[in-house]
Coordinates of C-alpha atoms in Angstrom, one line a residue:
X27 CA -30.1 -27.2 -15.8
X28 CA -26.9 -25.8 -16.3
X29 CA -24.1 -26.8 -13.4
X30 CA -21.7 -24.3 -11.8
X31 CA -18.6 -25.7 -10.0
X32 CA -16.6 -22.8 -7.7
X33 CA -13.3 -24.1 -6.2
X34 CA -12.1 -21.5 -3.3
X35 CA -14.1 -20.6 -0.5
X36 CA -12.6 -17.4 0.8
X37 CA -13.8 -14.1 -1.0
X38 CA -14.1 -14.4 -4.1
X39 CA -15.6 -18.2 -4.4
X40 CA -18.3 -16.8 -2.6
X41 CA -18.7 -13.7 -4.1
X42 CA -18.9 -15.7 -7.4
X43 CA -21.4 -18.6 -6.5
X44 CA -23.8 -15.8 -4.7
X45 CA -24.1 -13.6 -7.5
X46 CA -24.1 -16.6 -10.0
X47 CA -27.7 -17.3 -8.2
X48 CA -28.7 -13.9 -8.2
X49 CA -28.7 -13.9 -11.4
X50 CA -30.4 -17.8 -12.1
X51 CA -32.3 -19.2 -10.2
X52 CA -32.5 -22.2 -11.9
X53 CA -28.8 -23.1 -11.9
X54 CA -26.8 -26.0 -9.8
X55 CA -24.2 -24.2 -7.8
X56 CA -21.7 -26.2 -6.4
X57 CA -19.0 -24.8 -3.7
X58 CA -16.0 -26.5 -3.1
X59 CA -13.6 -25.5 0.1
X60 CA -10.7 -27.6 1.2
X61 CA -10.7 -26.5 4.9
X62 CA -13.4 -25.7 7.8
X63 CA -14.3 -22.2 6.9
X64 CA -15.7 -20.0 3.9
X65 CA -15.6 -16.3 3.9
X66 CA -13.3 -15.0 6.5
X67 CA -11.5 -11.9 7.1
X68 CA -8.1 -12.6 6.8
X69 CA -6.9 -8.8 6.6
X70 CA -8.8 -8.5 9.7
X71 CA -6.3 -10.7 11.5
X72 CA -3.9 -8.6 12.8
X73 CA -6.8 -6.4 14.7
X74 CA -7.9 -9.2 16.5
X75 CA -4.3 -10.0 18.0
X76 CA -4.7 -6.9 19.8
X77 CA -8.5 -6.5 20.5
X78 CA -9.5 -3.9 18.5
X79 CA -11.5 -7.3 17.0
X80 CA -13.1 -8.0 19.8
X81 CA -14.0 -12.4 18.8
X82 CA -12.3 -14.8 16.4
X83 CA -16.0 -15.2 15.7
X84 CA -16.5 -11.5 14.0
X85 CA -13.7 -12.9 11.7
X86 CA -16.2 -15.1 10.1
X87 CA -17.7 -12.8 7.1
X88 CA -20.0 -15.5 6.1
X89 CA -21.1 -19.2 7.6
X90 CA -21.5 -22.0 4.8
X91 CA -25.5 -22.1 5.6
X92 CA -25.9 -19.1 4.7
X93 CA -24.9 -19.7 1.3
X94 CA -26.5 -23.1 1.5
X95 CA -30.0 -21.6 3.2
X96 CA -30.8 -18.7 1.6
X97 CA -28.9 -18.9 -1.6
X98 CA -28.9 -22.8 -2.2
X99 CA -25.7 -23.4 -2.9
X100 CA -24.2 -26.9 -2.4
X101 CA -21.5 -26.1 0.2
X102 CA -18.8 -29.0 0.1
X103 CA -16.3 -28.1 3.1
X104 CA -13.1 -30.4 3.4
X105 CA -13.5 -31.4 0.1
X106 CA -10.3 -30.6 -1.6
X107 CA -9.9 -30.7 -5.8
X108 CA -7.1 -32.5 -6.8
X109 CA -7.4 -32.6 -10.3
X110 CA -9.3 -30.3 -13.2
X111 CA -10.0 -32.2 -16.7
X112 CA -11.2 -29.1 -18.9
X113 CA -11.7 -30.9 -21.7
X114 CA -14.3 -33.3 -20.2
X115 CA -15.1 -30.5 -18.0
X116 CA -14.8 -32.7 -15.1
X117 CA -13.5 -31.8 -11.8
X118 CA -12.4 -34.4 -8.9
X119 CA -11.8 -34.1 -5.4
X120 CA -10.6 -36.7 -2.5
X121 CA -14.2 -37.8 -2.2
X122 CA -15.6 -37.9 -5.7
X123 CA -15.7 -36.5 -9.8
X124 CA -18.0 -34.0 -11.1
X125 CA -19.1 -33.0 -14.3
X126 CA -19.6 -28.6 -14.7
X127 CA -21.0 -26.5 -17.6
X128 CA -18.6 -23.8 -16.3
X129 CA -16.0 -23.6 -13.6
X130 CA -15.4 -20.7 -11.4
X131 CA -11.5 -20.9 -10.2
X132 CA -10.7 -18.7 -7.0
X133 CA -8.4 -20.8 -4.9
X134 CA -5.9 -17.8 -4.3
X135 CA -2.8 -17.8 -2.7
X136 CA -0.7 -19.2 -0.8
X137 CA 2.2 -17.9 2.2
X138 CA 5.8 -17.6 0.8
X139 CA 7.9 -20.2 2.9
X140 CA 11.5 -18.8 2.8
X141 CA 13.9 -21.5 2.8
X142 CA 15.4 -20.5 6.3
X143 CA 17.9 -22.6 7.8
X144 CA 16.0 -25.5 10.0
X145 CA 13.0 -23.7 9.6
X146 CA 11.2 -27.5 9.0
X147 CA 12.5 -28.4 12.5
X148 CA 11.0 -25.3 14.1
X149 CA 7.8 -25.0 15.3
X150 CA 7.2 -21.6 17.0
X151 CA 6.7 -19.7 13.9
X152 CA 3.9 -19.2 11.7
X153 CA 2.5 -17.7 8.2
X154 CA -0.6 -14.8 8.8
X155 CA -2.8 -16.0 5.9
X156 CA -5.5 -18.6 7.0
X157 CA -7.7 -19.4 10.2
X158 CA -5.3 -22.5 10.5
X159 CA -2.3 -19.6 11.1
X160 CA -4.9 -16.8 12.8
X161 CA -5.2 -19.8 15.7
X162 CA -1.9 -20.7 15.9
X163 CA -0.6 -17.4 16.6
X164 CA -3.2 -16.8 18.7
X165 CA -2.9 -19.9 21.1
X166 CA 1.3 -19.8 20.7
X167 CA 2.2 -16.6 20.0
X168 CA -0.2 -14.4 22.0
X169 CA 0.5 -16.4 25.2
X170 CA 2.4 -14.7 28.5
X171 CA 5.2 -17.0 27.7
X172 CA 6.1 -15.1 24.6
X173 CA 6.7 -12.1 25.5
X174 CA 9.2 -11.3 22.2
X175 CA 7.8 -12.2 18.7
X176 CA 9.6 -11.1 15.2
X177 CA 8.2 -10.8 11.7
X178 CA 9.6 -11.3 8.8
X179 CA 8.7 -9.2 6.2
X180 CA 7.1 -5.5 6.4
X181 CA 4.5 -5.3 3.5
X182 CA 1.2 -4.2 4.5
X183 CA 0.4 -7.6 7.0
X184 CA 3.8 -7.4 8.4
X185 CA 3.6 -3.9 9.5
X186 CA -0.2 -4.4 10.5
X187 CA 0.8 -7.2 12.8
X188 CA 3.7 -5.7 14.2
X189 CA 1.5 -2.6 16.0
X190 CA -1.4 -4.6 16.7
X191 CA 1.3 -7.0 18.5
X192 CA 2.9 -4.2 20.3
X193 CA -0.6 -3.0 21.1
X194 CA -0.8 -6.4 22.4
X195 CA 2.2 -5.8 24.6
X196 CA 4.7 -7.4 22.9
X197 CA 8.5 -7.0 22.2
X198 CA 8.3 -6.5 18.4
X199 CA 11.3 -6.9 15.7
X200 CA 10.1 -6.0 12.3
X201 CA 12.7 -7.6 9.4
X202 CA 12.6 -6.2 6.1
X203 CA 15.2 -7.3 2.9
X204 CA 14.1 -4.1 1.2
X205 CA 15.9 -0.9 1.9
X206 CA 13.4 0.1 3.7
X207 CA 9.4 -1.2 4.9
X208 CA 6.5 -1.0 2.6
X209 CA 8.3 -0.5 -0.4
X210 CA 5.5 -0.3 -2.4
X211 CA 5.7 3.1 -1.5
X212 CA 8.8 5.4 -2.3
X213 CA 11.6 5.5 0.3
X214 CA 10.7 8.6 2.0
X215 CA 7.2 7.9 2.3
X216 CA 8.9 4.5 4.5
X217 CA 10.5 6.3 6.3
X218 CA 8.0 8.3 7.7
X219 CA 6.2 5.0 8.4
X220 CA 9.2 3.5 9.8
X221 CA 10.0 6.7 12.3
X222 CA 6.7 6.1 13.7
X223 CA 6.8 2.3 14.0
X224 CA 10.3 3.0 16.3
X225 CA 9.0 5.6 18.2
X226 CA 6.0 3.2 19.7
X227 CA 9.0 0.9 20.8
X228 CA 8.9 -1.5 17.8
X229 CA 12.3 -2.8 16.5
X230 CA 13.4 -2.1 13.0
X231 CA 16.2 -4.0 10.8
X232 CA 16.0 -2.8 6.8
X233 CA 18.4 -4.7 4.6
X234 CA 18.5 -7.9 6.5
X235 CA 17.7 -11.0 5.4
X236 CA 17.2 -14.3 7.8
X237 CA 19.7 -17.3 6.8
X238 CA 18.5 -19.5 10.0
X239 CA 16.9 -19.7 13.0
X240 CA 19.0 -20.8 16.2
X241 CA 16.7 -23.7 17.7
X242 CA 17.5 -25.8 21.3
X243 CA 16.6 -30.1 21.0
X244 CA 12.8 -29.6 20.8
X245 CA 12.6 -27.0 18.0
X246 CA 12.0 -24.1 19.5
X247 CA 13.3 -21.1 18.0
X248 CA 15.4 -19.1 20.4
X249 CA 17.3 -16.5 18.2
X250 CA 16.2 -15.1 14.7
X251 CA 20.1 -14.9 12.7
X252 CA 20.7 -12.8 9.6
X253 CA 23.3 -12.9 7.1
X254 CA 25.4 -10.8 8.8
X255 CA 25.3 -12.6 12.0
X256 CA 22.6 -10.4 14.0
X257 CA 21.3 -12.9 16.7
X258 CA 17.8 -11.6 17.6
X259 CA 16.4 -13.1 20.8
X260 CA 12.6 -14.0 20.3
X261 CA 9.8 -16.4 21.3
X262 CA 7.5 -16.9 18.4
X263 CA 8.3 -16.0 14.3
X264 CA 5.6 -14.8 12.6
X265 CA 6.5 -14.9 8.4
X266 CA 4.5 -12.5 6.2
X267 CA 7.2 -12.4 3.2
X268 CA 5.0 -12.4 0.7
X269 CA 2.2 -14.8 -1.6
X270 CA 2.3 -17.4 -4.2
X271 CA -1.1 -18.0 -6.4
X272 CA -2.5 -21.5 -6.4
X273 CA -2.8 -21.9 -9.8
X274 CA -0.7 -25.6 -10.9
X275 CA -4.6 -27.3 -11.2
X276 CA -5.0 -25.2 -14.5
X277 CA -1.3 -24.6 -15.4
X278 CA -1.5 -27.9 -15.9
X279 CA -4.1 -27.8 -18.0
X280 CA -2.1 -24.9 -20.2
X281 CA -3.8 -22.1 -19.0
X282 CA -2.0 -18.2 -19.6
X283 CA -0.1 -17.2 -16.8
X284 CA 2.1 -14.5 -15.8
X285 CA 5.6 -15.0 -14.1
X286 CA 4.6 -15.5 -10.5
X287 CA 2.0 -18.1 -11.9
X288 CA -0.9 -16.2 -11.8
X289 CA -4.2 -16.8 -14.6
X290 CA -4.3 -14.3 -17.0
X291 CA -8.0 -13.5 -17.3
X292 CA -9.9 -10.6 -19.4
X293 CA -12.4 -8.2 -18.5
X294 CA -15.0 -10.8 -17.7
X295 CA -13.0 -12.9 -15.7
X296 CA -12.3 -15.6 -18.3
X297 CA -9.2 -17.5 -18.0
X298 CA -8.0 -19.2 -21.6
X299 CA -9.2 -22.2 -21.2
X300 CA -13.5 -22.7 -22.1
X301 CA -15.6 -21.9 -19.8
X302 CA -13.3 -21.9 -17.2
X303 CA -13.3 -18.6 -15.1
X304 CA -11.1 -17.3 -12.5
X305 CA -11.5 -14.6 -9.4
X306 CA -9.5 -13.5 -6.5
X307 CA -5.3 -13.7 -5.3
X308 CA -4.8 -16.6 -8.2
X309 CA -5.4 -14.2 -11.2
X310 CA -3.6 -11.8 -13.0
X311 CA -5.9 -8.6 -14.3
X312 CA -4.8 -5.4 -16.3
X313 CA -3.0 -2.3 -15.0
X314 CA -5.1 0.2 -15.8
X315 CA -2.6 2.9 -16.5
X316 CA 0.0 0.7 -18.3
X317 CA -2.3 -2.0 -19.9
X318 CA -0.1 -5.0 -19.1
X319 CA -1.2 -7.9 -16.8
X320 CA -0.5 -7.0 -13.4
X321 CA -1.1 -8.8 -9.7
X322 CA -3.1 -6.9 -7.4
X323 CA -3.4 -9.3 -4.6
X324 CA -6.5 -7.4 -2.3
X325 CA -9.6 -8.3 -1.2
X326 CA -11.7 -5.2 -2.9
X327 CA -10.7 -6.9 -6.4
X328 CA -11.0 -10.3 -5.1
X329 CA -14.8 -9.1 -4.4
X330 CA -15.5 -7.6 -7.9
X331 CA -13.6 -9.8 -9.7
X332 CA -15.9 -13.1 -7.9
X333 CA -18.9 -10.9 -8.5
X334 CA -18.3 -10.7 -12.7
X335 CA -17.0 -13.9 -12.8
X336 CA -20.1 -15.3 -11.1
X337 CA -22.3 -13.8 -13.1
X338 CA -20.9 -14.2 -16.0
X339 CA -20.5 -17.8 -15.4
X340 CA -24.6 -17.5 -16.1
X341 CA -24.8 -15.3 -18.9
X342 CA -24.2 -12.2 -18.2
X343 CA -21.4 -10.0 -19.2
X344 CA -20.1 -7.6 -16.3
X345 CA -17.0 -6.5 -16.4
X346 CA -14.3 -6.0 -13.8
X347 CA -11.6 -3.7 -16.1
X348 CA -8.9 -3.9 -13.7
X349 CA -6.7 -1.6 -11.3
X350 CA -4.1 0.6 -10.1
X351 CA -2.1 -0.1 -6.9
X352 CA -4.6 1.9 -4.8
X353 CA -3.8 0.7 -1.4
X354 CA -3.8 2.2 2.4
X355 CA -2.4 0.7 5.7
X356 CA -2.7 2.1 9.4
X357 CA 0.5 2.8 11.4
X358 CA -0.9 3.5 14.7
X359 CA -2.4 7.2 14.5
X360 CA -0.4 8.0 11.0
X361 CA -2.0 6.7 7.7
X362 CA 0.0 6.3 5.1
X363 CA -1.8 5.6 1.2
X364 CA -1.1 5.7 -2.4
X365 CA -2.3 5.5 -5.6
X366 CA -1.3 5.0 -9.1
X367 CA 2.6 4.9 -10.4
X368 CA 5.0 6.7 -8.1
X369 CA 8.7 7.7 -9.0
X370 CA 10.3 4.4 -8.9
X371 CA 7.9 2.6 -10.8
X372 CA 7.5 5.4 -13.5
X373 CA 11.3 5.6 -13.8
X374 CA 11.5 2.5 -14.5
X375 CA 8.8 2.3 -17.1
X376 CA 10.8 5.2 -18.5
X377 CA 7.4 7.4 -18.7
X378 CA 8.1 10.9 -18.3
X379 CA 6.5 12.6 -14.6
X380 CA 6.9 15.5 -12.8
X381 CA 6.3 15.9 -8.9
X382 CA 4.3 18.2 -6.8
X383 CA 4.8 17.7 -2.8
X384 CA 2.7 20.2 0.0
X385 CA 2.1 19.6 3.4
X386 CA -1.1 21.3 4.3
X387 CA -3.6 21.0 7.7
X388 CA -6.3 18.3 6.7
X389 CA -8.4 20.5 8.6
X390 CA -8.6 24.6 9.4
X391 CA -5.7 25.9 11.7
X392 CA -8.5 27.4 13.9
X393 CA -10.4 24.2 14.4
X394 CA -8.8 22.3 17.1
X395 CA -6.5 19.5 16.3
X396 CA -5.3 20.4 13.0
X397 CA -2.7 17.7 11.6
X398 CA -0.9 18.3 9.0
X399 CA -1.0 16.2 5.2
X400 CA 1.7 15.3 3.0
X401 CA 0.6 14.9 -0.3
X402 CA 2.9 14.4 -3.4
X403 CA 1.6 13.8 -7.0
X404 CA 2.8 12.6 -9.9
X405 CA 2.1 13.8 -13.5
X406 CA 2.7 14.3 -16.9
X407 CA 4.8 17.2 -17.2
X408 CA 3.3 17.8 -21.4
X409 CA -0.6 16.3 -20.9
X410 CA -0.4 17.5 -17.1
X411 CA -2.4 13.9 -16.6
X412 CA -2.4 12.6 -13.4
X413 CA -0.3 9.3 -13.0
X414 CA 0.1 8.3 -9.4
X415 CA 0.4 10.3 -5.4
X416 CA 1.3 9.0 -2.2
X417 CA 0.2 10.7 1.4
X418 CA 0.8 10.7 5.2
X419 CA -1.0 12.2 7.8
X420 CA -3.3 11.2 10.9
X421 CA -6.1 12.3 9.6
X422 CA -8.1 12.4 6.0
X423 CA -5.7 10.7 4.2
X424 CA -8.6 8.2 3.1
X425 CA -10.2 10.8 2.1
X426 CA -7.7 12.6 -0.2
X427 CA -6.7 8.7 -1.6
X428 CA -9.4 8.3 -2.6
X429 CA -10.2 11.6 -4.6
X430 CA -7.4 11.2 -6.3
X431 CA -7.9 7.0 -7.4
X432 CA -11.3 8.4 -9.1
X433 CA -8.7 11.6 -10.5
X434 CA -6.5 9.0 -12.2
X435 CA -9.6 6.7 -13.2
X436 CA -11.1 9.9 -15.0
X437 CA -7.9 10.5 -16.4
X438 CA -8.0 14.1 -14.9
X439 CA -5.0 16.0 -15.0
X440 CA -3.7 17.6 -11.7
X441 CA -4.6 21.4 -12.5
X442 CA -8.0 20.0 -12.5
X443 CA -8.1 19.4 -9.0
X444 CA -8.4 22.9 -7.9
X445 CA -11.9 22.7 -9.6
X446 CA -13.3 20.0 -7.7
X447 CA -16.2 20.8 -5.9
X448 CA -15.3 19.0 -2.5
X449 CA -16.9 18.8 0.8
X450 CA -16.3 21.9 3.5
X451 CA -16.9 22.6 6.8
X452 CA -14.3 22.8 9.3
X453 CA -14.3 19.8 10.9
X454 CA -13.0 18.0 7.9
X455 CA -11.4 20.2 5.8
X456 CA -10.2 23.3 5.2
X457 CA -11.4 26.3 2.7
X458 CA -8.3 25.1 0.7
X459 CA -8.2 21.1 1.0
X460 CA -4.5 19.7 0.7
X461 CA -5.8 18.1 -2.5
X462 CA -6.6 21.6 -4.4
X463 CA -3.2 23.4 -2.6
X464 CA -1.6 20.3 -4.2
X465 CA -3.1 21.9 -7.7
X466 CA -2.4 25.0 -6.7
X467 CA 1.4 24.1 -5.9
X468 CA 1.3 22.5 -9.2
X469 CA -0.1 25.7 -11.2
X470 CA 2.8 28.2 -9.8
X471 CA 5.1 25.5 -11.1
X472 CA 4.1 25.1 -14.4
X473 CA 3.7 29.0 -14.6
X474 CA 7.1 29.0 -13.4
X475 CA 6.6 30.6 -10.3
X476 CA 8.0 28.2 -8.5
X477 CA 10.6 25.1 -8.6
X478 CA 10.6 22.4 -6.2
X479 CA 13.9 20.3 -5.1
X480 CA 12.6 16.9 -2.7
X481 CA 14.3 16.2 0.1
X482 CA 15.8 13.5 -1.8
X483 CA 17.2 15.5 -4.0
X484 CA 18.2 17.8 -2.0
X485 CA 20.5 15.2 -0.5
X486 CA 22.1 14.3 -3.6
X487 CA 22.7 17.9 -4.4
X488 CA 24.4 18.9 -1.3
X489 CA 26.7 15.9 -2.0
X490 CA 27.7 17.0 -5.2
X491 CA 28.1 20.0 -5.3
X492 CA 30.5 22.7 -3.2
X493 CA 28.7 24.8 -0.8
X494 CA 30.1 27.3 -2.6
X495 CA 28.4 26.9 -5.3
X496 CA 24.9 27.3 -3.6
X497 CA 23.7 28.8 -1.2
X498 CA 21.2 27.4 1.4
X499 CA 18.4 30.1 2.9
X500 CA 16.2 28.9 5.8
X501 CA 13.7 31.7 6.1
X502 CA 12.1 30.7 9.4
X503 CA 12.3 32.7 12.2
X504 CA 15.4 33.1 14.3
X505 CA 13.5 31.1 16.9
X506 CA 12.6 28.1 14.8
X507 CA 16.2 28.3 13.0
X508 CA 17.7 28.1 16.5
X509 CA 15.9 24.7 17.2
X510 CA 17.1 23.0 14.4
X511 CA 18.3 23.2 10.6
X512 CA 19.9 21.7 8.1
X513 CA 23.6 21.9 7.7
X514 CA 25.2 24.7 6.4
X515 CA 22.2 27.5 6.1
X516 CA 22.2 30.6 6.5
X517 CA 19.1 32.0 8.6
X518 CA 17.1 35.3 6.7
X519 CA 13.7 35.8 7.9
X520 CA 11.4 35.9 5.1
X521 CA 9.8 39.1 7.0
X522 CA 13.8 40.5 6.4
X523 CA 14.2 38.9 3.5
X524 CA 14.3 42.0 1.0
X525 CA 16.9 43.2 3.0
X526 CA 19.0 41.0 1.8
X527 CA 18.3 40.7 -1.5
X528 CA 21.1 43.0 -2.6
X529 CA 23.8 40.8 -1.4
X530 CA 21.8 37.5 -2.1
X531 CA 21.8 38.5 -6.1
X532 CA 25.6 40.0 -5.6
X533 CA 26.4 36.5 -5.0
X534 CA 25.6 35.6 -8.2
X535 CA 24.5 31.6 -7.3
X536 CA 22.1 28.9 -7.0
X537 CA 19.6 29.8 -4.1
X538 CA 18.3 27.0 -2.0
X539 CA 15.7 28.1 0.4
X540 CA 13.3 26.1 2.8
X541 CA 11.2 26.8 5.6
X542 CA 9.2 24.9 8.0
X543 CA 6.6 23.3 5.4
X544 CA 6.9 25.2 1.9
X545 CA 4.4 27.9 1.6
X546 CA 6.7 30.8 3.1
X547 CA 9.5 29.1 1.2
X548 CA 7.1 29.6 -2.0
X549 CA 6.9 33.1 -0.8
X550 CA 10.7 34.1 -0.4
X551 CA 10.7 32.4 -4.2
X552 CA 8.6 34.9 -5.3
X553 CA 10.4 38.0 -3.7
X554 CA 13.9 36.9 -5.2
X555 CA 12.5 36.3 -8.0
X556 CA 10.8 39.3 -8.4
X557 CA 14.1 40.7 -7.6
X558 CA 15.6 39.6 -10.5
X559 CA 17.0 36.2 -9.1
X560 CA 15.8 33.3 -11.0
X561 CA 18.1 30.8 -10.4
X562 CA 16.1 29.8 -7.2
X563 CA 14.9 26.3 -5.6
X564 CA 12.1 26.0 -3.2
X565 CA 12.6 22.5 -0.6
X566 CA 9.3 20.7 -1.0
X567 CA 8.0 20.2 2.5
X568 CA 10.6 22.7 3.4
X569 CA 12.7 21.7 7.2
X570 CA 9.7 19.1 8.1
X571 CA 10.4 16.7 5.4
X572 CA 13.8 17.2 5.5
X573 CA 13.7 15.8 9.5
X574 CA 11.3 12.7 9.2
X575 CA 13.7 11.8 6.1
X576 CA 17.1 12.1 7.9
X577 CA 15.4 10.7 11.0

């Protein structure tokens, strides 16, 4: 009978030793878990501060006797292992040694601890990782008594805590050492994130990083200091600064690694070392855009990653091939997702990309609540391959993701989307989804038709070049341009517009023209142009993008 060991009980140690007796029946599965509980929802953590998660029960995914009742496996809770001889292939905990035919290694990660000034004498604060933290927050930081809490760190758990905190009723200070939050995503894409995170009352400091935490006799923290002296008041610290695999059992024992420490396994899960495979936030799978070992720290490929490895702990050879970066957070009624490479990362890699940005209505203007999408995509400017997009909206952004993951999977290339058959009817999307007016934004750009400047760019320009060397069109109505514009334009209604053009081409200069979103600006580009004025820029996301940026 052939003898399975599985060390990690949160997703993917399960996920591994169920499928492993789904596949044989015969087998000895053994389940080891250092703490009380198996299988809990740790990114459903920050819900339950607030509510929206109603019981610290729901939290619990899966009880051990399940797994031991209906899927015999030996369940060994508080049993930590201590020590892995692979070549004995012998495992030992605090209780005891056993022998395994193969060993299933999912022990994950562990919370970052920033070496804070006389952060070991505090005792307010806490990590957002385990049930151990989940209750401690709960029971210290959710209490009347603290009525101001700060995080530090605004990844994806930081920035879900902080709302669901403030939905709690809370006095919120989000830290961040980045230049700005969530900075997996590019800076603007932050910033439209971060906007909304201050307008529901939540404090925001980018480019600070904690030195020490100002604590009275007993060790509680009273202030939160930076480096550069900011003293913020608070009652409880929550720290979600990032994760370190727990991987030293089979570094030890010479296993491949990458930098941060985590296993370097292949398609079917197999680390270096015989029979030994690993699953879950301790390993390190491919990129599969870039082919290089990459971390992708989320439960989805914790999940898949356990399943393969557990079954092919028994035979059987599935393969998990790896990922992208595909990820999505909530910012109260704003989504903001992304998938793929985006600028910074494909400047870096010194690949070669083009952008395409459009805001379009995730749903008909004549259906009632229409909210608007920002999309921007990132491709090959020779193959026209689609490499990466980020979005924002409050509503369908999952949606449009998600489309666009499978678009980079299948390698399609962005003038492909427009011939996607996708789902219509009014209530979710329009006759022209903001994933094919993406395509078709695309299309007038490579059939230069069109050329778009970012906001981003658009900054850099104005700053480096004299405003007499350009000349800046907003070609909204007088109405619109009398609420608000951007420095220096000049207002021409596109419905004017070719009144104008005799004068605009006398000029003889670079034309910069925006409007509200980018479609009339697209518009006005093609009357100048037709007009025999080429040298023309369009402002991707037009006046819109240009506010939530500067704001």
């Amino acid at each position: 009978m052939e003898k399975i060991i599985v060390i990690g009980g949160l997703s993917a140690g399960p996920s591994a030793a169920a499928k492993a007796r789904r596949e044989n029946e015969q087998a000895e599965i053994l389940l080891f878990e250092k703490g009380a509980n198996i299988s809990y929802a740790t990114c459903g953590m920050p819900y339950a501060f607030s509510g929206v998660i109603e019981s610290r029960d729901n939290l619990m995914v899966v009880k051990p006797e399940l797994l031991q009742k209906r899927f015999n496996i030996d369940v060994h809770l508080h049993e930590e292992i201590v020590k892995i001889d692979t070549e004995n292939k012998l495992v030992y905990s605090s209780k005891s040694v056993y022998k395994y035919d193969k060993l299933i290694f999912a022990t994950g990660a562990s919370s970052i601890v920033p070496p804070i000034g006389n952060i070991k004498l505090a005792s307010n604060w806490s990590t957002c990782r385990s049930m151990i933290d989940f209750d401690k927050i709960t029971k210290e930081g959710l209490t009347e008594s603290s009525k101001r809490i700060t995080i530090i760190g605004a990844g994806l758990i930081g920035v879900e805590v902080a709302e669901n905190l403030k939905e709690a009723g809370k006095k919120v200070t989000l830290i961040e050492g980045a230049s700005h939050i969530l900075n997996m995503w590019q800076k603007k894409f932050g910033n439209f994130a971060s906007n909304v995170l201050s307008s529901e009352g939540i404090e925001i400091l980018t480019e600070s990083i904690v030195s020490k935490f100002d604590i009275d006799k007993n060790g509680k923290i009273l202030a939160v200091i930076t480096k550069d002296g900011k003293s913020i008041p608070t009652d409880f610290v929550i720290l979600s600064v990032g994760i370190k695999p727990n991987t030293n059992l089979l570094l030890n024992e010479g296993a491949e690694a990458i930098g941060n420490g985590a296993l370097k396994v292949n398609e079917l899960m197999e680390t270096s070392i015989n029979s030994v495979y690993a699953a879950g936030d301790n390993v390190s799978i491919k990129n599969l855009q870039t082919g290089e070992y990459d971390y992708f720290p989320l439960g989805t490929h914790s999940n898949k990653a356990g399943r393969a490895a557990g079954a092919n702990a028994v035979g059987r050879a599935i393969k998990f091939n790896g990922a992208y970066k595909t990820a999505i957070v909530k910012v109260f009624d704003y989504t903001l997702a992304r998938t793929g490479m985006n600028a910074t990362t494909l400047t870096e890699k010194e690949i070669p990309f083009k952008i395409a940005l459009s805001v379009a209505g995730s749903t008909p203007g004549y259906y009632p609540g229409q909210k608007d999408l920002i999309t921007e995509i990132y491709y090959n400017p020779k193959t026209e391959e689609i490499l990466g997009a980020e979005l924002f909206g409050e509503a369908g952004v999952d949606k449009r993701v998600d489309v666009l993951s499978t678009a980079i999977y299948a390698k399609l290339k962005i003038t492909d989307l427009s011939q996607l058959d996708l789902a219509y009817a009014p209530p979710f999307s329009p006759a022209k989804d903001p994933i094919v007016v993406t395509s078709f934004v695309t299309e007038n750009i490579l059939n230069n038709r069109s050329e778009q400047i970012s906001v981003e760019e658009l900054v850099d320009f104005m700053n480096d070049n004299s405003k007499k060397d350009y000349i800046l069109l907003d070609i909204r109505t007088i109405k619109e341009y009398e609420k608000g514009t951007i420095s220096g334009a000049v207002n021409y209604p596109l419905d004017q517009l070719r009144k104008h053009v005799d004068f605009i081409k006398n000029l003889d200069t670079k034309v910069v023209i925006f409007c509200q979103k980018g479609l009339r600006g697209y518009l006005a580009e093609l009357i100048l142009r037709n007009n025999g004025i080429n040298d023309v820029l369009n402002v991707a996301g037009g006046y819109k993008l240009w506010k939530m940026y500067g704001d």
